[in-house]
Amino acid sequence: MTSRTIPVSPFVLIVFGATGDLARRKLFPAMFHRDIAGQLPEAVNIIGVSRSALQQDFTAQARQAILDHVPKAEVTEPALASFLKRVTYVQAEADSDKGWAELAERLSAYPDRIHVFYLATAPALFGDICERLGRFGLAGDNARVVVEKPIGKDLASARAVNEAVGKVFPEERVYRIDHYLGKEAVQNLLALRFANALFEPLWNAAHIDHVQITVAESLGVEGRAGYYDTAGALRDMVQNHMLQLLCLVAMEPPARLDADAVRDEKLKVLRSLNPLNSDALCALNTVRGQYRAGASAGGAVPGYLEELGEDSSTTETFVALKAEIGNWRWAGVPFYLRTGKRLPARVSEIVITFRPIPHSVFEPAAGTIEPNRLVIRLQPDEGVRLFMMSKDPGPGGMRLRLVPLDMSFAAAFRVRNPDAYERLVLDVVRGNQTLFMRRDEVEAAWNWIDPILQVWAAATEPPKAYTAGTWGPSAAIALIERDGRTWVETVA
């Protein structure tokens, strides 16, 4: 089976922060993959922008980014040379006017193309860049701006960022990117729910016992320790990625699959989350942890403080929390979220556990009847598993066992699974905002997260320690087990 490749309109991708990690690891490889797939018209150019005096050296950097982050089997010299012809560089500064006249002149050569300004920079520079895009005449009707997380560090700062961007670009031309929403499995959740008659009638509190969302990383903070210590897991992962996943699981069916219809329903979920706005509620429903030295990938690894180079820090590298949605569909159904660094595996998945059957007709010797589970895997192997009770084959009576109906996207469709950035950047070109966050979504998420941050900031107890290579502090286990449930540990 082959996937369809749909060409897009001619465009210019202007990457601010073009020498940074995101551009090297994700953006340039994503555009290379779309180029070799035949999806980029000839009239597509990529302009890297940063404050460094690189000029000709930038092409070499872009070349190395492809060689480092695209599998060797997919790179040929002719394809690489053809792609690099699209790439040029402008030296410009975000916080001064240096280089902006040259950028404006460069873009004047492409007046009829869509201009996508991708701000792969620190959020503190978003306002400065947008102000100059407006002042130098680069924010016209054919211009779109893409902003990366984090959008603020709390509700007040998020509003300030949104205001700064909104002064120059109207909301319909602002694309707040969350790469989790570009993952194939996340989008397949929409197809699973709304293109099949099987699940939606059961997608409510009458039939679902609870939902678990896990985003686990086996790595530590690596070279991001300075940034991470000002953010922590709640800001870095829960406020954006995990709440977006929760919204897609919990939202009502939209009237149609367009951007505002989908985002209207996600916003309702965020506004329906029961607040965790007191010491007692946070103590009962949240756990924060910080990893200590341990073992990962078969070797010893340092603790967070050693990686940070500090004697102490109250920044959490692990979060587990219990969220509840106060509406008719989900009343009484807990959503358990957990994320952390230095956990045993790199895995992201959503587990929907259905309620047990009301009565068993089988003898006890047949075995325990476990509830059905629907598992949507986001990484590393994107796919869907539906766990069902089945008879163990063979004579000797009825023996029941929980077995999965397993659909791996790679195995089912036998095509390369595009990276999220490949899809999302081209959605910007198409003007499709369905997989991007709207301003009111971002602010509603911060409105729920802020009280938790405030309670934690006032707490005298530090984050609970956990050993690297384990599933977090024991308090995270207690969080779910006192409700008579347990975390579902991933089976690869």
Coordinates of C-alpha atoms in Angstrom, one line a residue:
M1 CA 0.0 0.0 0.0
T2 CA 1.3 3.5 -0.8
S3 CA 0.2 6.8 0.8
R4 CA -1.1 9.6 -1.3
T5 CA 1.2 12.7 -1.6
I6 CA -0.7 15.9 -2.1
P7 CA 1.3 18.8 -3.4
V8 CA 1.0 22.2 -1.7
S9 CA 1.1 25.8 -3.0
P10 CA 4.5 27.5 -3.5
F11 CA 5.8 28.9 -0.2
V12 CA 8.8 30.3 1.5
L13 CA 9.7 28.8 4.9
I14 CA 11.6 31.4 7.0
V15 CA 13.1 29.8 10.1
F16 CA 14.2 32.1 12.9
G17 CA 16.6 30.3 15.2
A18 CA 17.8 28.3 12.2
T19 CA 21.1 27.2 13.8
G20 CA 19.3 25.8 16.9
D21 CA 18.5 22.3 17.9
L22 CA 14.9 22.2 16.7
A23 CA 15.8 23.4 13.2
R24 CA 18.6 20.8 12.9
R25 CA 16.8 17.8 14.3
K26 CA 13.3 18.4 13.0
L27 CA 12.6 21.2 10.6
F28 CA 15.3 20.6 7.9
P29 CA 14.9 16.8 8.0
A30 CA 11.1 17.3 7.7
M31 CA 11.4 19.5 4.7
F32 CA 13.9 17.1 3.1
H33 CA 11.5 14.2 3.6
R34 CA 8.7 16.1 1.9
D35 CA 11.0 17.1 -0.9
I36 CA 12.0 13.5 -1.8
A37 CA 8.4 12.5 -1.5
G38 CA 7.6 14.9 -4.3
Q39 CA 5.4 17.1 -2.2
L40 CA 7.3 20.3 -2.5
P41 CA 6.8 22.3 -5.8
E42 CA 9.9 23.7 -7.4
A43 CA 8.9 27.2 -6.2
V44 CA 9.6 26.4 -2.5
N45 CA 12.5 28.1 -0.7
I46 CA 13.8 27.9 2.8
I47 CA 15.5 30.9 4.4
G48 CA 17.4 30.4 7.7
V49 CA 17.7 33.4 10.0
S50 CA 19.8 33.8 13.1
R51 CA 22.2 36.3 14.5
S52 CA 25.4 34.3 13.6
A53 CA 27.6 35.4 10.7
L54 CA 27.4 32.1 8.7
Q55 CA 26.5 32.9 5.1
Q56 CA 28.0 30.0 3.1
D57 CA 28.6 27.9 6.2
F58 CA 24.9 27.6 6.7
T59 CA 24.4 25.4 3.7
A60 CA 27.0 23.0 5.2
Q61 CA 25.1 23.1 8.5
A62 CA 21.8 22.2 6.8
R63 CA 23.6 19.4 4.9
Q64 CA 24.9 18.0 8.1
A65 CA 21.5 18.2 9.7
I66 CA 20.1 15.9 7.0
L67 CA 23.0 13.5 7.3
D68 CA 22.7 13.3 11.1
H69 CA 18.9 13.0 11.4
V70 CA 17.7 11.3 8.2
P71 CA 18.4 7.5 7.8
K72 CA 21.3 6.9 5.4
A73 CA 19.2 4.7 3.2
E74 CA 16.9 7.6 2.4
V75 CA 19.6 10.1 1.5
T76 CA 21.2 10.2 -2.0
E77 CA 23.7 12.9 -3.1
P78 CA 21.4 14.1 -6.0
A79 CA 18.4 14.4 -3.7
L80 CA 20.5 16.2 -1.0
A81 CA 22.1 18.6 -3.6
S82 CA 18.6 19.4 -5.0
F83 CA 17.2 20.1 -1.6
L84 CA 20.1 22.4 -0.6
K85 CA 19.5 24.5 -3.6
R86 CA 16.3 25.7 -1.8
V87 CA 18.2 26.8 1.3
T88 CA 19.7 30.2 1.8
Y89 CA 20.6 32.3 4.9
V90 CA 20.1 35.8 6.2
Q91 CA 21.9 37.2 9.3
A92 CA 19.4 39.2 11.4
E93 CA 18.8 39.9 15.0
A94 CA 15.5 39.4 16.8
D95 CA 16.0 42.3 19.2
S96 CA 17.5 44.9 16.8
D97 CA 16.9 46.0 13.2
K98 CA 20.2 44.5 12.0
G99 CA 19.6 42.4 8.9
W100 CA 15.9 43.0 8.6
A101 CA 16.1 45.2 5.5
E102 CA 18.1 42.4 3.8
L103 CA 15.4 39.8 4.8
A104 CA 12.6 42.1 3.5
E105 CA 14.5 42.5 0.2
R106 CA 15.0 38.7 -0.1
L107 CA 11.3 38.0 0.5
S108 CA 10.3 40.7 -2.0
A109 CA 11.5 38.3 -4.7
Y110 CA 8.6 36.0 -3.8
P111 CA 5.5 38.3 -3.5
D112 CA 3.0 35.7 -4.7
R113 CA 4.1 32.9 -2.4
I114 CA 2.9 32.0 1.1
H115 CA 5.4 33.2 3.7
V116 CA 5.6 30.9 6.7
F117 CA 7.6 32.5 9.6
Y118 CA 8.6 29.7 12.0
L119 CA 9.8 31.1 15.3
A120 CA 12.1 28.3 16.6
T121 CA 13.5 30.7 19.2
A122 CA 13.1 31.4 22.9
P123 CA 9.5 32.6 23.6
A124 CA 10.9 35.9 25.0
L125 CA 11.8 36.8 21.4
F126 CA 8.4 36.2 19.9
G127 CA 7.1 39.7 20.4
D128 CA 10.3 41.4 19.1
I129 CA 10.3 39.2 16.0
C130 CA 6.6 39.8 15.3
E131 CA 6.9 43.6 15.9
R132 CA 9.6 43.8 13.2
L133 CA 7.8 41.5 10.8
G134 CA 5.0 44.1 11.0
R135 CA 7.2 47.2 10.8
F136 CA 9.2 45.9 7.9
G137 CA 6.1 45.0 5.9
L138 CA 6.4 41.2 6.2
A139 CA 3.1 40.4 7.9
G140 CA 0.8 40.8 5.0
D141 CA -2.2 38.5 4.1
N142 CA 0.1 35.8 2.6
A143 CA 2.1 35.6 5.9
R144 CA 1.6 33.1 8.7
V145 CA 3.5 32.8 11.9
V146 CA 4.3 29.5 13.8
V147 CA 5.2 29.7 17.5
E148 CA 6.6 26.9 19.5
K149 CA 5.9 26.0 23.1
P150 CA 6.3 27.1 25.8
I151 CA 3.8 29.9 25.4
G152 CA 4.5 31.6 28.7
K153 CA 5.3 30.1 32.0
D154 CA 1.9 30.9 33.6
L155 CA -1.4 32.5 32.5
A156 CA -0.2 36.1 32.8
S157 CA 2.9 35.5 30.7
A158 CA 1.0 33.4 28.1
R159 CA -1.4 36.3 27.7
A160 CA 1.5 38.7 27.2
V161 CA 3.0 36.5 24.5
N162 CA -0.4 36.1 22.8
E163 CA -0.9 39.9 22.9
A164 CA 2.5 40.6 21.4
V165 CA 1.9 38.2 18.5
G166 CA -1.7 39.2 18.1
K167 CA -0.8 42.9 17.6
V168 CA 0.7 41.9 14.3
F169 CA -1.0 38.7 13.2
P170 CA -4.7 38.0 13.4
E171 CA -5.7 34.8 15.1
E172 CA -6.4 33.0 11.8
R173 CA -2.8 33.4 10.8
V174 CA -1.2 32.3 14.1
Y175 CA -0.2 28.7 14.4
R176 CA 0.7 27.5 17.9
I177 CA 2.4 24.2 17.3
D178 CA 2.3 21.1 19.5
H179 CA 4.0 18.3 17.7
Y180 CA 2.1 15.7 19.6
L181 CA -1.0 16.7 17.7
G182 CA 0.8 15.9 14.5
K183 CA 1.5 12.2 15.4
E184 CA -0.4 9.7 13.4
A185 CA -1.8 7.9 16.4
V186 CA -3.2 11.1 17.8
Q187 CA -5.1 11.9 14.6
N188 CA -6.2 8.3 14.4
L189 CA -7.9 8.8 17.7
L190 CA -10.3 11.1 15.8
A191 CA -10.9 8.5 13.2
L192 CA -11.3 5.7 15.8
R193 CA -14.0 7.7 17.6
F194 CA -15.8 9.4 14.8
A195 CA -15.5 7.1 11.8
N196 CA -16.6 3.9 13.5
A197 CA -19.9 2.9 15.1
L198 CA -18.2 0.6 17.6
F199 CA -16.7 3.0 20.2
E200 CA -18.7 6.2 20.4
P201 CA -21.8 4.7 22.0
L202 CA -19.5 3.4 24.8
W203 CA -17.4 6.5 25.1
N204 CA -18.9 7.8 28.4
A205 CA -19.0 7.3 32.2
A206 CA -21.5 4.4 31.9
H207 CA -19.0 2.2 30.1
I208 CA -15.5 3.6 30.8
D209 CA -13.9 3.1 34.2
H210 CA -10.9 5.3 33.9
V211 CA -8.3 6.7 31.4
Q212 CA -4.5 6.7 31.8
I213 CA -2.2 9.0 29.8
T214 CA 1.5 8.3 30.0
V215 CA 4.4 10.2 28.4
A216 CA 7.6 8.6 29.6
E217 CA 11.1 9.5 28.7
S218 CA 14.2 7.4 29.4
L219 CA 16.6 10.3 29.0
G220 CA 17.4 12.9 31.5
V221 CA 17.5 16.7 30.9
E222 CA 20.8 16.3 28.9
G223 CA 21.8 19.7 27.6
R224 CA 18.5 21.4 28.5
A225 CA 19.1 21.5 32.3
G226 CA 19.3 25.3 32.3
Y227 CA 15.9 25.7 30.6
Y228 CA 14.3 22.7 32.3
D229 CA 15.0 24.0 35.8
T230 CA 12.9 27.1 35.0
A231 CA 10.1 25.0 33.7
G232 CA 9.7 21.5 35.1
A233 CA 7.5 18.6 33.9
L234 CA 4.2 20.3 34.7
R235 CA 4.9 23.3 32.4
D236 CA 7.0 21.3 29.9
M237 CA 4.7 18.4 29.3
V238 CA 1.3 18.5 31.1
Q239 CA 0.2 22.1 30.3
N240 CA 0.5 21.4 26.5
H241 CA 1.0 17.9 25.3
M242 CA -0.9 15.9 27.9
L243 CA -3.9 18.2 28.3
Q244 CA -4.2 18.2 24.5
L245 CA -4.3 14.4 24.5
L246 CA -6.9 14.5 27.3
C247 CA -9.0 16.9 25.3
L248 CA -9.0 14.7 22.2
V249 CA -10.1 11.7 24.3
A250 CA -12.8 13.6 26.2
M251 CA -14.2 16.1 23.8
E252 CA -17.7 15.9 22.3
P253 CA -18.1 15.0 18.6
P254 CA -17.6 18.2 16.6
A255 CA -20.3 19.2 14.1
R256 CA -17.6 18.9 11.4
L257 CA -13.9 18.3 11.2
D258 CA -12.8 21.9 10.8
A259 CA -10.4 23.8 12.9
D260 CA -12.8 25.9 15.0
A261 CA -15.4 23.1 15.5
V262 CA -12.7 20.8 16.9
R263 CA -11.0 23.5 19.0
D264 CA -14.4 24.6 20.4
E265 CA -15.0 21.1 21.7
K266 CA -11.4 20.9 23.2
L267 CA -12.0 24.3 24.9
K268 CA -15.1 23.0 26.6
V269 CA -13.1 20.1 28.1
L270 CA -10.5 22.4 29.5
R271 CA -13.1 24.6 31.0
S272 CA -14.8 21.6 32.5
L273 CA -11.8 20.3 34.4
N274 CA -12.4 20.3 38.1
P275 CA -9.9 22.7 39.7
L276 CA -7.1 21.6 41.9
N277 CA -6.8 24.9 43.7
S278 CA -6.1 24.1 47.3
D279 CA -3.4 22.4 49.4
A280 CA -5.8 19.5 50.2
L281 CA -6.8 18.9 46.6
C282 CA -3.2 19.0 45.3
A283 CA -2.0 16.7 48.1
L284 CA -4.6 14.2 47.2
N285 CA -4.5 14.4 43.4
T286 CA -0.9 15.4 42.5
V287 CA 2.6 13.9 42.9
R288 CA 5.8 15.6 41.9
G289 CA 9.1 13.8 41.8
Q290 CA 12.8 14.3 41.0
Y291 CA 15.1 11.6 39.8
R292 CA 18.3 10.5 41.6
A293 CA 21.2 8.6 40.3
G294 CA 20.4 5.1 39.0
A295 CA 20.7 3.0 35.9
S296 CA 19.3 3.5 32.4
A297 CA 20.0 1.7 29.1
G298 CA 22.3 -0.7 30.9
G299 CA 24.6 1.9 32.5
A300 CA 24.8 4.2 35.5
V301 CA 23.3 7.6 35.1
P302 CA 23.6 10.7 37.3
G303 CA 20.7 12.3 39.2
Y304 CA 19.0 15.5 38.2
L305 CA 21.0 17.7 40.6
E306 CA 24.3 16.3 39.2
E307 CA 23.2 17.1 35.7
L308 CA 22.1 20.5 36.8
G309 CA 25.3 21.1 38.7
E310 CA 23.5 22.4 41.8
D311 CA 23.1 21.2 45.4
S312 CA 19.4 21.6 45.5
S313 CA 16.3 22.3 43.3
T314 CA 12.6 22.2 43.7
T315 CA 12.0 21.6 40.0
E316 CA 10.0 18.4 39.3
T317 CA 11.2 15.9 36.7
F318 CA 8.1 13.7 37.2
V319 CA 4.4 14.5 37.6
A320 CA 1.5 12.2 38.3
L321 CA -2.0 13.6 38.7
K322 CA -5.6 12.7 38.8
A323 CA -8.0 14.9 36.8
E324 CA -11.7 14.8 36.6
I325 CA -14.1 16.5 34.1
G326 CA -17.2 17.9 35.5
N327 CA -19.7 17.2 32.7
W328 CA -22.4 14.6 31.9
R329 CA -20.2 12.4 29.7
W330 CA -17.3 12.0 32.1
A331 CA -18.7 12.6 35.6
G332 CA -16.9 10.3 38.0
V333 CA -14.4 9.0 35.5
P334 CA -10.8 9.8 36.6
F335 CA -8.1 10.7 34.1
Y336 CA -4.7 9.7 35.5
L337 CA -1.8 11.5 33.9
R338 CA 1.9 10.8 34.4
T339 CA 5.1 12.0 32.8
G340 CA 8.7 12.0 33.7
K341 CA 12.3 11.8 32.8
R342 CA 14.7 8.9 33.5
L343 CA 11.8 6.4 33.5
P344 CA 12.4 2.8 32.3
A345 CA 11.3 3.3 28.7
R346 CA 10.5 6.0 26.1
V347 CA 6.8 5.5 25.6
S348 CA 3.7 7.6 25.1
E349 CA 0.3 6.0 25.2
I350 CA -3.4 6.5 26.1
V351 CA -5.1 3.6 27.9
I352 CA -8.9 3.6 28.1
T353 CA -10.1 0.9 30.5
F354 CA -13.7 -0.1 30.2
R355 CA -15.9 -1.1 33.1
P356 CA -16.0 -4.8 34.1
I357 CA -18.8 -7.0 32.9
P358 CA -21.7 -6.9 35.4
H359 CA -21.9 -10.7 35.8
S360 CA -19.8 -13.7 34.8
V361 CA -21.4 -16.9 33.4
F362 CA -18.0 -18.7 33.6
E363 CA -16.8 -21.0 36.4
P364 CA -14.0 -19.6 38.6
A365 CA -11.6 -22.2 37.1
A366 CA -11.9 -20.4 33.7
G367 CA -9.8 -17.6 35.2
T368 CA -10.2 -13.9 36.0
I369 CA -12.2 -11.8 33.6
E370 CA -10.3 -8.6 33.1
P371 CA -11.8 -5.4 31.8
N372 CA -11.4 -4.5 28.1
R373 CA -8.7 -2.0 27.4
L374 CA -8.1 0.2 24.3
V375 CA -4.5 1.3 24.0
I376 CA -3.5 4.1 21.6
R377 CA 0.3 4.1 21.3
L378 CA 1.9 7.3 20.2
Q379 CA 5.5 6.2 20.4
P380 CA 7.8 4.4 19.8
D381 CA 5.6 2.1 17.6
E382 CA 2.4 4.0 16.7
G383 CA -0.7 1.9 16.7
V384 CA -3.8 0.7 18.4
R385 CA -4.4 -2.3 20.6
L386 CA -7.8 -3.5 21.8
F387 CA -7.5 -6.0 24.7
M388 CA -10.3 -8.6 24.8
M389 CA -11.1 -11.7 26.7
S390 CA -10.7 -14.9 24.6
K391 CA -10.7 -18.6 25.1
D392 CA -7.3 -20.1 25.3
P393 CA -7.0 -22.6 22.4
G394 CA -7.0 -26.3 23.1
P395 CA -9.0 -29.0 24.9
G396 CA -9.5 -29.2 28.6
G397 CA -12.3 -26.8 29.3
M398 CA -12.9 -23.1 29.2
R399 CA -9.8 -21.1 30.0
L400 CA -10.0 -17.3 29.5
R401 CA -7.1 -15.0 28.6
L402 CA -6.8 -11.3 27.8
V403 CA -5.3 -10.9 24.3
P404 CA -4.8 -7.9 22.1
L405 CA -6.1 -7.2 18.6
D406 CA -3.1 -5.3 17.5
M407 CA -2.8 -2.8 14.7
S408 CA 0.7 -1.3 14.1
F409 CA 0.5 1.5 11.6
A410 CA 3.9 0.5 10.1
A411 CA 2.7 -3.1 9.7
A412 CA -0.8 -2.3 8.5
F413 CA 0.0 0.3 5.9
R414 CA 3.6 -0.6 5.1
V415 CA 4.6 3.0 4.4
R416 CA 7.0 5.2 6.2
N417 CA 5.4 7.1 9.1
P418 CA 6.0 10.8 8.5
D419 CA 7.4 12.8 11.4
A420 CA 4.8 15.2 13.0
Y421 CA 6.6 18.3 11.8
E422 CA 6.3 17.2 8.2
R423 CA 2.5 17.2 8.5
L424 CA 2.2 20.3 10.6
V425 CA 4.4 22.6 8.6
L426 CA 2.5 21.7 5.4
D427 CA -0.8 22.2 7.3
V428 CA 0.4 25.8 7.9
V429 CA 0.9 26.2 4.2
R430 CA -2.6 24.9 3.5
G431 CA -4.1 27.2 6.1
N432 CA -5.5 24.3 8.2
Q433 CA -5.4 25.1 11.9
T434 CA -7.2 21.9 13.1
L435 CA -4.0 20.5 14.8
F436 CA -2.9 23.8 16.3
M437 CA -3.9 25.4 19.5
R438 CA -6.1 28.5 19.6
R439 CA -5.3 31.3 22.0
D440 CA -8.3 30.6 24.3
E441 CA -7.2 27.0 24.5
V442 CA -3.7 27.9 25.7
E443 CA -5.0 30.3 28.3
A444 CA -7.7 27.8 29.5
A445 CA -5.0 25.2 30.0
W446 CA -2.8 27.7 32.0
N447 CA -5.9 28.7 34.0
W448 CA -6.1 25.0 35.3
I449 CA -2.4 24.6 35.7
D450 CA -1.6 27.9 37.6
P451 CA -3.3 26.9 40.9
I452 CA -1.2 23.7 41.0
L453 CA 2.0 25.6 40.4
Q454 CA 1.0 28.1 43.2
V455 CA 0.3 25.4 45.7
W456 CA 3.6 23.6 44.8
A457 CA 5.6 26.9 45.0
A458 CA 4.3 27.5 48.6
A459 CA 5.0 24.0 49.7
T460 CA 7.9 23.3 52.1
E461 CA 8.2 19.7 51.0
P462 CA 10.6 19.1 48.1
P463 CA 9.7 16.8 45.1
K464 CA 9.7 13.2 46.1
A465 CA 12.9 11.3 45.1
Y466 CA 12.9 8.4 42.7
T467 CA 15.7 6.3 41.3
A468 CA 16.5 6.8 37.6
G469 CA 15.3 3.8 35.7
T470 CA 12.1 3.3 37.8
W471 CA 8.5 4.4 37.2
G472 CA 8.7 7.4 39.5
P473 CA 8.1 7.8 43.3
S474 CA 6.1 5.4 45.2
A475 CA 3.5 8.1 45.9
A476 CA 2.5 7.9 42.2
I477 CA 1.6 4.3 42.7
A478 CA -0.4 5.2 45.8
L479 CA -2.2 8.0 43.9
I480 CA -3.9 5.4 41.6
E481 CA -4.0 2.4 43.9
R482 CA -6.0 4.0 46.6
D483 CA -8.8 4.2 44.0
G484 CA -8.5 0.4 43.5
R485 CA -6.7 0.8 40.1
T486 CA -3.1 0.4 39.0
W487 CA -0.9 1.9 36.3
V488 CA -0.7 -0.1 33.1
E489 CA 2.9 -0.8 32.4
T490 CA 3.8 -0.9 28.7
V491 CA 4.5 -4.1 26.9
A492 CA 6.7 -3.4 23.9

